[in-house]
mmCIF file of C-alpha atoms in Angstrom:
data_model
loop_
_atom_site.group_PDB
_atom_site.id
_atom_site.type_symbol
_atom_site.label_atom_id
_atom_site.label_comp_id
_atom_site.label_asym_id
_atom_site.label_seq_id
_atom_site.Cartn_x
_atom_site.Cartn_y
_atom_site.Cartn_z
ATOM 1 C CA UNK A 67 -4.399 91.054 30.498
ATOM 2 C CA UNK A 68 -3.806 88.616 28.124
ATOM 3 C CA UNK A 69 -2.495 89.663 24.328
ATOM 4 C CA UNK A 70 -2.355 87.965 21.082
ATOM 5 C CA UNK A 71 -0.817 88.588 18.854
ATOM 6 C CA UNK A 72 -2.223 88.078 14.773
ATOM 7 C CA UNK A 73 -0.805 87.594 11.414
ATOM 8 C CA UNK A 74 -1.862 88.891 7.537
ATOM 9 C CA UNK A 75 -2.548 87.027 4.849
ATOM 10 C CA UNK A 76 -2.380 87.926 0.786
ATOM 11 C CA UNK A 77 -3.425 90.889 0.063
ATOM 12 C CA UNK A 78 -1.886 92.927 2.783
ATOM 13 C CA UNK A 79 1.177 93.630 0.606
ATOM 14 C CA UNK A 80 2.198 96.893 -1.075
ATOM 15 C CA UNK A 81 5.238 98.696 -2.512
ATOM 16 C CA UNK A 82 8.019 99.401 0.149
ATOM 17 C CA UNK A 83 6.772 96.964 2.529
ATOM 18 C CA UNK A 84 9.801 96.521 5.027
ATOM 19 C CA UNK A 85 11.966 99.063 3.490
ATOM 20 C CA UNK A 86 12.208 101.168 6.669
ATOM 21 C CA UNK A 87 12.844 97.619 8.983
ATOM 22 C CA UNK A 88 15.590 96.756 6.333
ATOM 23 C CA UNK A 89 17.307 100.564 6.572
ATOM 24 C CA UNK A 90 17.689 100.423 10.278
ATOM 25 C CA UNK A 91 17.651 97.464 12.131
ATOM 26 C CA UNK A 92 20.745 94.914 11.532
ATOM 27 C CA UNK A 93 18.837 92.293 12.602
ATOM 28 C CA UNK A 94 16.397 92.749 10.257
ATOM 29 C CA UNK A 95 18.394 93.487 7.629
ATOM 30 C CA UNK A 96 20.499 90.123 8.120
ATOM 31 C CA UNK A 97 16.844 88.161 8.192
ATOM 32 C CA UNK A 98 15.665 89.860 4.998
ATOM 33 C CA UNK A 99 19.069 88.962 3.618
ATOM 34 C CA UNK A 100 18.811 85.809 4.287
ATOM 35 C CA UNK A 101 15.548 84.849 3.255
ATOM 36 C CA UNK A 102 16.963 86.646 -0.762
ATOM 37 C CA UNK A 103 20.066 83.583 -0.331
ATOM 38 C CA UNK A 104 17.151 81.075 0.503
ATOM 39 C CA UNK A 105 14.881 81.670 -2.274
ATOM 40 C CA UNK A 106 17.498 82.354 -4.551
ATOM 41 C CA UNK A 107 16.324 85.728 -6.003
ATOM 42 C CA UNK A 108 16.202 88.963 -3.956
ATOM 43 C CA UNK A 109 12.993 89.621 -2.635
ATOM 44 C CA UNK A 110 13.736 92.347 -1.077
ATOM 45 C CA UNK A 111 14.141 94.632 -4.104
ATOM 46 C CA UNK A 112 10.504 93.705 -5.438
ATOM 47 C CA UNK A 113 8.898 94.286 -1.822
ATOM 48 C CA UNK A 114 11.206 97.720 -1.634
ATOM 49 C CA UNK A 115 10.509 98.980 -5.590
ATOM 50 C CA UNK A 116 8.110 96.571 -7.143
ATOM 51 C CA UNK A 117 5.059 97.436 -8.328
ATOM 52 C CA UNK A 118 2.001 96.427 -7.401
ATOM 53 C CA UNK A 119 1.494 94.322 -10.333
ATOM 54 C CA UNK A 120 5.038 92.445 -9.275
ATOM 55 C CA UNK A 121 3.966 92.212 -5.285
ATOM 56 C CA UNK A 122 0.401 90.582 -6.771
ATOM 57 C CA UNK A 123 2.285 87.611 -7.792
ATOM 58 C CA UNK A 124 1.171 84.504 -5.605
ATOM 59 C CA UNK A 125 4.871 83.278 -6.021
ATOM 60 C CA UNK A 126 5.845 86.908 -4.132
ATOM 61 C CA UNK A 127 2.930 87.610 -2.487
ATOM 62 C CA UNK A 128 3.247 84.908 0.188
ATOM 63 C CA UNK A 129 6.985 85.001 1.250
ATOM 64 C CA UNK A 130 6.709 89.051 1.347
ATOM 65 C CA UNK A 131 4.630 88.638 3.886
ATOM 66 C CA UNK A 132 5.669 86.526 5.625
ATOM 67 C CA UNK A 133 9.398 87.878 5.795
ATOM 68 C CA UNK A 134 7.786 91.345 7.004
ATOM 69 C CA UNK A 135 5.377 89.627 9.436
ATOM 70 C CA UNK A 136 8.553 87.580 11.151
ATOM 71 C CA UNK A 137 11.245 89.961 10.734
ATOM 72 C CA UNK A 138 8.893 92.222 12.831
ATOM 73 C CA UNK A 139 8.193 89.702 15.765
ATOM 74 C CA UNK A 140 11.944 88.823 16.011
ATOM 75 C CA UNK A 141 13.018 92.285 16.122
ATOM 76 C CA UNK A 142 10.643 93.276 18.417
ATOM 77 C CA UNK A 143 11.068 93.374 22.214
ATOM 78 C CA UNK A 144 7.869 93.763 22.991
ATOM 79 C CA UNK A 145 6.847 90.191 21.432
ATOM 80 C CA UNK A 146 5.176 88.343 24.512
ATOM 81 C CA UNK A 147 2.534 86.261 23.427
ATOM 82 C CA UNK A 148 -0.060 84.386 25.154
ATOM 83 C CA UNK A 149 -1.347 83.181 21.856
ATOM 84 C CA UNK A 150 -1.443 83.674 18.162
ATOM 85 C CA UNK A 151 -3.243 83.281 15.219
ATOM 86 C CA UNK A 152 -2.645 83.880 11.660
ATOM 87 C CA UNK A 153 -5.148 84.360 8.409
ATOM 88 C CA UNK A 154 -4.517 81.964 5.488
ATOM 89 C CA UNK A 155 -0.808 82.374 5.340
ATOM 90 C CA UNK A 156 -0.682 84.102 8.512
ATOM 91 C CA UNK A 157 -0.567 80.867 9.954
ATOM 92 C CA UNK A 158 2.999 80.702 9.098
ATOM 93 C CA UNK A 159 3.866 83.372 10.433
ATOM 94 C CA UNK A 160 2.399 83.057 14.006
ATOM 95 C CA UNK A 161 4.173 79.634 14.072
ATOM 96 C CA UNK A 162 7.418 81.242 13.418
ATOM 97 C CA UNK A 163 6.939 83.570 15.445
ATOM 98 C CA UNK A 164 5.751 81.474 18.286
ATOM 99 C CA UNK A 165 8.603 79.012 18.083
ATOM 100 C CA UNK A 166 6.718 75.894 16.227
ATOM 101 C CA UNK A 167 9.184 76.285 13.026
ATOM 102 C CA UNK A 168 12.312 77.730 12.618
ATOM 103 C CA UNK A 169 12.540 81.293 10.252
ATOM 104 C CA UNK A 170 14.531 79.254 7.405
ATOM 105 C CA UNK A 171 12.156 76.091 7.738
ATOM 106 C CA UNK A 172 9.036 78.376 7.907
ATOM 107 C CA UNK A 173 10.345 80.178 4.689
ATOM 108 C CA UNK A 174 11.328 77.335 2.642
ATOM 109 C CA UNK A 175 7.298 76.222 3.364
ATOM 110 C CA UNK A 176 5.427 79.071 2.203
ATOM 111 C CA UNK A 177 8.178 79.150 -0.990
ATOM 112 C CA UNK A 178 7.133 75.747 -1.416
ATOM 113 C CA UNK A 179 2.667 76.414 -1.008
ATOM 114 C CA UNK A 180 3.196 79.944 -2.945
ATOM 115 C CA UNK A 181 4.490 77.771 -6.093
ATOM 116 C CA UNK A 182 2.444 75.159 -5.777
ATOM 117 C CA UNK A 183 -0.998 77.247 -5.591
ATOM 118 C CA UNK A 184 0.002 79.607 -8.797
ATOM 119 C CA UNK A 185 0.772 76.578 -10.233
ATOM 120 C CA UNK A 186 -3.079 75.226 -9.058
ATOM 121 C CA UNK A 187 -4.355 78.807 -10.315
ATOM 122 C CA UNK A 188 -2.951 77.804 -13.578
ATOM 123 C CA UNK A 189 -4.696 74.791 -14.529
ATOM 124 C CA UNK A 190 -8.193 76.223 -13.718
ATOM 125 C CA UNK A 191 -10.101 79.401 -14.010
ATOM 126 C CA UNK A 192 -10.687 79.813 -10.244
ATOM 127 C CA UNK A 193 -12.642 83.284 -8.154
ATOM 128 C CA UNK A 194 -13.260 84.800 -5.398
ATOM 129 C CA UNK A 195 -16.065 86.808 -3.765
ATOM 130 C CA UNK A 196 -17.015 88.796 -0.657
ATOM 131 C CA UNK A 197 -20.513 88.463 0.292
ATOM 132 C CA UNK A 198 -21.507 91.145 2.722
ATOM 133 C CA UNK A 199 -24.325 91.292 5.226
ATOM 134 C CA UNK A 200 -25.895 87.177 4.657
ATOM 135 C CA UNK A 201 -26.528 84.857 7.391
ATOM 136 C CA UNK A 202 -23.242 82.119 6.757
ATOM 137 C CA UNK A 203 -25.690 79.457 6.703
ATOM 138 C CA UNK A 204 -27.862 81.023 3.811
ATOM 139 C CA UNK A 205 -23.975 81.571 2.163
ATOM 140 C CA UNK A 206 -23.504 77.674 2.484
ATOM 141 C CA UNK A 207 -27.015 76.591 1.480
ATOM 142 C CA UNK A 208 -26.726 78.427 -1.623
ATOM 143 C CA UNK A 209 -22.771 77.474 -1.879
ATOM 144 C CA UNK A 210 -24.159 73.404 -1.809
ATOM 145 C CA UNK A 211 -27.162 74.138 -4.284
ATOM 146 C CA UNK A 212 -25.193 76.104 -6.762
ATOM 147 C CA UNK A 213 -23.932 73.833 -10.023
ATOM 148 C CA UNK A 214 -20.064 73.239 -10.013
ATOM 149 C CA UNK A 215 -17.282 73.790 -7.563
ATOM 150 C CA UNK A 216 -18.547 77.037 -5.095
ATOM 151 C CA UNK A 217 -17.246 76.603 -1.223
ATOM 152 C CA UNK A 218 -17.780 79.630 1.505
ATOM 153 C CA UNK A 219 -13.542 80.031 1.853
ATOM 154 C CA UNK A 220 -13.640 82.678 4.702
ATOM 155 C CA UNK A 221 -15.249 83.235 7.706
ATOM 156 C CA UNK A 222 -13.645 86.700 7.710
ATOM 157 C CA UNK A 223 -15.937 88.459 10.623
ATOM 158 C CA UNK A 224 -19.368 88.679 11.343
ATOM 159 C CA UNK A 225 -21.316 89.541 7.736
ATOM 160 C CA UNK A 226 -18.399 89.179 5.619
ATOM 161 C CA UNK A 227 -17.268 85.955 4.308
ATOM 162 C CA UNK A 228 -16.002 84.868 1.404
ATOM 163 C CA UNK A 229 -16.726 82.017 -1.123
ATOM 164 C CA UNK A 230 -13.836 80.573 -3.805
ATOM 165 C CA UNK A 231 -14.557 78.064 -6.905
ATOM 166 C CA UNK A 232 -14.480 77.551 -10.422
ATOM 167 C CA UNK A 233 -15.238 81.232 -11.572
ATOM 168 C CA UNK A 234 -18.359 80.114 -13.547
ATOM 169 C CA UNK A 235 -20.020 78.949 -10.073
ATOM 170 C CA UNK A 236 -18.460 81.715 -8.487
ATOM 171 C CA UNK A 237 -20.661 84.263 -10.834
ATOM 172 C CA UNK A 238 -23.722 82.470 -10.596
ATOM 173 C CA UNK A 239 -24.092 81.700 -6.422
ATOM 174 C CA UNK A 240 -22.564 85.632 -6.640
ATOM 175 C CA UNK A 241 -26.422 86.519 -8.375
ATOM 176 C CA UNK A 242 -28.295 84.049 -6.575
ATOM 177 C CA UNK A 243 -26.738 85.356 -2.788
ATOM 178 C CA UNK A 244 -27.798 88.956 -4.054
ATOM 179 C CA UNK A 245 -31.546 87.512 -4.299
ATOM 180 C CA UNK A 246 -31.022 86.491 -1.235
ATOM 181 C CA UNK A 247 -30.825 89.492 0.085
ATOM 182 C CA UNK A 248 -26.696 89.819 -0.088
ATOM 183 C CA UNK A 249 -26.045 93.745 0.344
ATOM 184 C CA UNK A 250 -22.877 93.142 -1.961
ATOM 185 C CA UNK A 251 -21.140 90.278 -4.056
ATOM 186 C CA UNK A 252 -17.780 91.726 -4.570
ATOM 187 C CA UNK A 253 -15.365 89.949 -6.536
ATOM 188 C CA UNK A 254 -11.847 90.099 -5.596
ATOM 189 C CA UNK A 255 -8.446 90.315 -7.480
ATOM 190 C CA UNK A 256 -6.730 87.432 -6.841
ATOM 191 C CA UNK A 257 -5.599 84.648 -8.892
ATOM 192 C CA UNK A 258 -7.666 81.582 -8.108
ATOM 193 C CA UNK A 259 -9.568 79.881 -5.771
ATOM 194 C CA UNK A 260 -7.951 79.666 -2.464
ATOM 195 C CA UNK A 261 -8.866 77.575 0.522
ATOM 196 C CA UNK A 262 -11.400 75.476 -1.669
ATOM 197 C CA UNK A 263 -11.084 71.800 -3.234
ATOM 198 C CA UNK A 264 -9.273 73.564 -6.722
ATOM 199 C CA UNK A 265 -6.122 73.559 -4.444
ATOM 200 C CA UNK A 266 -5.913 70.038 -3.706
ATOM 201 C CA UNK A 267 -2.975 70.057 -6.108
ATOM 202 C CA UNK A 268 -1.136 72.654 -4.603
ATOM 203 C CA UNK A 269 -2.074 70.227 -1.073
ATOM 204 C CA UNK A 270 -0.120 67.126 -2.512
ATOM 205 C CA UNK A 271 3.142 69.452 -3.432
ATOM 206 C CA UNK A 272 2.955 70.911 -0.121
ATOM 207 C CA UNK A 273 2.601 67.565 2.130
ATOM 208 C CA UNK A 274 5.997 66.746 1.160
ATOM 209 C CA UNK A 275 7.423 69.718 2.574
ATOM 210 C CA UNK A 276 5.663 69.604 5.838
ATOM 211 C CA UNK A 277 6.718 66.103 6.434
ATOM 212 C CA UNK A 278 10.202 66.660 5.734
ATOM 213 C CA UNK A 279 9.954 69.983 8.425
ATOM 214 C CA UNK A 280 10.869 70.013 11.973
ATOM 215 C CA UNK A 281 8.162 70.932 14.084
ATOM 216 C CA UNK A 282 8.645 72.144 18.280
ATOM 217 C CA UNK A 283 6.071 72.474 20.571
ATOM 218 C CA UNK A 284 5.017 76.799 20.457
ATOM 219 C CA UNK A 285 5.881 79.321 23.452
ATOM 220 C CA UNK A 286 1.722 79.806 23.159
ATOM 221 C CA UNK A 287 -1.391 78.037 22.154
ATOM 222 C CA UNK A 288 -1.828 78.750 18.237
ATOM 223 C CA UNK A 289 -5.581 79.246 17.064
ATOM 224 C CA UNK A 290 -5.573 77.504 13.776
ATOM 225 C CA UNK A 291 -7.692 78.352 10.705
ATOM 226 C CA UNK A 292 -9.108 74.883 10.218
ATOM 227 C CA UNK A 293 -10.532 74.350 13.369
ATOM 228 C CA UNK A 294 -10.563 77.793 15.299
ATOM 229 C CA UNK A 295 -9.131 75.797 18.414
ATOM 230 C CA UNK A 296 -6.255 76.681 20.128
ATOM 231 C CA UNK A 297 -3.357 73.611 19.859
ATOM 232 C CA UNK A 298 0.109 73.119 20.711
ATOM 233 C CA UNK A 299 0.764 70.021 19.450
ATOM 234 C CA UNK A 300 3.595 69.814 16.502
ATOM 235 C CA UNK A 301 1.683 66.871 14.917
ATOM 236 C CA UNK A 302 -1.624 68.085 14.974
ATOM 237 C CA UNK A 303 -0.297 71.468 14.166
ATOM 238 C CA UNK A 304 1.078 70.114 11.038
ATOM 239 C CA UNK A 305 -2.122 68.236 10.302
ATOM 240 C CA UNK A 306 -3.843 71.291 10.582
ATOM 241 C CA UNK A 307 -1.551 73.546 8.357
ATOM 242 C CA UNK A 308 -2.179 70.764 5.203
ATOM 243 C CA UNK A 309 -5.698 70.780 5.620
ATOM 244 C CA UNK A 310 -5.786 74.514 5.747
ATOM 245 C CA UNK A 311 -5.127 74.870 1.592
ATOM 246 C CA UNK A 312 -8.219 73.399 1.164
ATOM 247 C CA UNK A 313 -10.206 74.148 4.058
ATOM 248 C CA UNK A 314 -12.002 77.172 4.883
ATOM 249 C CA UNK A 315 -10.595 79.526 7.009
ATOM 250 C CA UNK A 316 -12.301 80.070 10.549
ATOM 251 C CA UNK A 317 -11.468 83.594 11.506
ATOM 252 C CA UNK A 318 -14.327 84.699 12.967
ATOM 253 C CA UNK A 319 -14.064 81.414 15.214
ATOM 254 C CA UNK A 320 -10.375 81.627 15.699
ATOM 255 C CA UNK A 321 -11.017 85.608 17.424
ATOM 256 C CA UNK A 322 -13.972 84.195 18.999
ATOM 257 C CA UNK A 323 -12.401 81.446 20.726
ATOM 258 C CA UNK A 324 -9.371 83.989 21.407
ATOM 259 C CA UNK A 325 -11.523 86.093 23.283
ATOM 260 C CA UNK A 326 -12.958 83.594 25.286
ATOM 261 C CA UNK A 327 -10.009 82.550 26.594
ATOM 262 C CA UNK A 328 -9.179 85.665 27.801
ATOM 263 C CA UNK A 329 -7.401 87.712 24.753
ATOM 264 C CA UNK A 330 -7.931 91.788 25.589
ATOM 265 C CA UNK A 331 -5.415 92.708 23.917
ATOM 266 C CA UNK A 332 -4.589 91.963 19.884
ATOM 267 C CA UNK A 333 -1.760 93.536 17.789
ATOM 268 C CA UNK A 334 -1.573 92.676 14.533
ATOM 269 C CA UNK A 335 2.038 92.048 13.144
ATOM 270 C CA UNK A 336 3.150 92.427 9.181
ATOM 271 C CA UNK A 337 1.786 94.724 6.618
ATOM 272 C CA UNK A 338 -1.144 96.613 6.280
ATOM 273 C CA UNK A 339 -4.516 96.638 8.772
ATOM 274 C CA UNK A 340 -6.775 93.988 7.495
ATOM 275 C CA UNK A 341 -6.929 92.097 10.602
ATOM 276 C CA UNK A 342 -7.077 95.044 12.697
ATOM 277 C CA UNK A 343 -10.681 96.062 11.264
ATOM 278 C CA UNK A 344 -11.696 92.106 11.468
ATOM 279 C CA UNK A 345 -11.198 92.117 15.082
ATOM 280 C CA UNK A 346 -13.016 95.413 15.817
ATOM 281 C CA UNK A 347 -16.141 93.617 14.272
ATOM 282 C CA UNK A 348 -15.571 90.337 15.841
ATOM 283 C CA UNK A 349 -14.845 91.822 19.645
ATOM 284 C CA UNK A 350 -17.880 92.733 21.525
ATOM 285 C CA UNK A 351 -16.389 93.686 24.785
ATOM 286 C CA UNK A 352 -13.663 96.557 26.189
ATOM 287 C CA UNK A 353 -10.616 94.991 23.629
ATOM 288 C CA UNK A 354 -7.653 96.804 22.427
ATOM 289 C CA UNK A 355 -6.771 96.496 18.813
ATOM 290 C CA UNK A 356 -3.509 97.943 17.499
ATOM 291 C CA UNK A 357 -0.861 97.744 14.756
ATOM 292 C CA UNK A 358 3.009 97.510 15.629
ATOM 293 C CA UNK A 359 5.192 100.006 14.782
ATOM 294 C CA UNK A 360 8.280 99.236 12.959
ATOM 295 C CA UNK A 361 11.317 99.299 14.921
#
């Protein structure tokens, strides 16, 4: 049996998140503590009584999760991975979590890419959309014929992926993938156009940091988002990690390859269930898929 383990992205969030971590394990507590003194305001009381409106911002979002996601591997002694993978910002996560970064270096990194994409948000009218139940190759054609800036983002599971851009484009490959024969084009709530070329911005800010990071060589192979391949190697790791802002991400690859290397076993760690129900598509064979409880 081999298990990997798998990390949310944005949009897993919600009011409370952690609260129950936080309330009764010390080491968690001491983490979460930490991570207010690094970022210099106190997270913790927006993930614990926020609103949903507060937890939405990108600025929030990102560190939230992550601090749940990690705080929940380290405290865990059950956290034996043979690999890992993480969605979007996931990716951070598994790292930590896996040993490539330290918690405080990790932290200081997704501070750093959580300012620098609002700030990208900010200087163009970005979107998102889900388009459900079209071949990803239609998705691209249409994606490459549409006027403007439209890129398939996601590779979320098999007949779900999603495509970011200027929201103009956005709208109008949205009506031409229903023609298509798209069974939905949902738009989604977020703030801009992630994992397309609107964030190359937020991808200059965000080289800086990773070059001044220490990376180590992971306990596990890492399935990364760019490429779907399993690596262990700091510098391609880091290589990887840049070109993930404005690259799509590979997720039905990443499980893919997972499986074929033997995964039978995935628990998803952090908030919410998102990846759970990705997997479940993705897996074709006798897997188990399950959540972790908090400690």
């Amino acid at each position: 049996m081999k298990k990997a383990y798998v990390f949310p992205g944005q949009g897993s969030q919600f009011p409370g998140m952690a609260k129950n971590l936080y309330d009764t394990n010390p080491v968690a507590k001491e983490m979460m503590e930490k991570a207010n003194n690094i970022l210099g305001f106190r997270i913790t009381d927006i993930m614990f009584e926020g609103t949903p409106e507060d937890l939405k911002q990108t600025k929030v979002t990102q560190p939230a999760i992550f601090l749940h996601s990690v705080v929940m591997a380290k405290c865990s002694p059950y956290f034996s991975p043979d690999m890992v993978a993480g969605h979007s910002l996931g990716e951070f996560s598994a790292l930590v979590a896996a040993g490539a970064m330290d918690f405080e270096e990790g932290l200081k990194l997704v501070s750093i890419r959580a300012m620098a994409m609002q700030k990208a948000c900010e200087k163009t009218e970005g979107a998102m959309a889900a388009i459900i139940a079209l071949p990803d190759d239609k998705i691209e054609e249409i994606c490459n014929e549409t006027e403007g800036t439209v890129v398939a983002a996601n590779y979320n599971c098999n007949g779900q992926v999603v495509i970011s851009g200027e929201k103009a484009a956005v709208d109008a490959a949205c009506a031409k993938l229903k023609e298509a024969g798209a069974k939905r084009a949902l738009p989604l709530p977020v703030g801009g156009a992630f994992h397309s070329p609107l964030m190359e911005p937020a991808r200059a800010e965000l080289a800086e940091g990773i070059k001044k990071a220490v990376f180590h060589k992971p306990v596990c192979p890492i399935y990364q988002n760019v490429t779907g391949k399993p690596s262990t190697d700091p510098e391609e790791i880091k290589a990887n990690l840049l070109s993930q802002l404005t690259s799509p991400v590979r997720w039905t690859q990443s499980v893919k390859n997972m499986l074929e290397d033997g995964a039978d076993h995935f628990v998803e760690l952090g908030p919410g269930k998102v990846l759970q129900g990705l997997v479940s598509k993705i897996a074709t064979g006798p897997v188990t898929i399950e959540g972790h409880q908090e400690l």
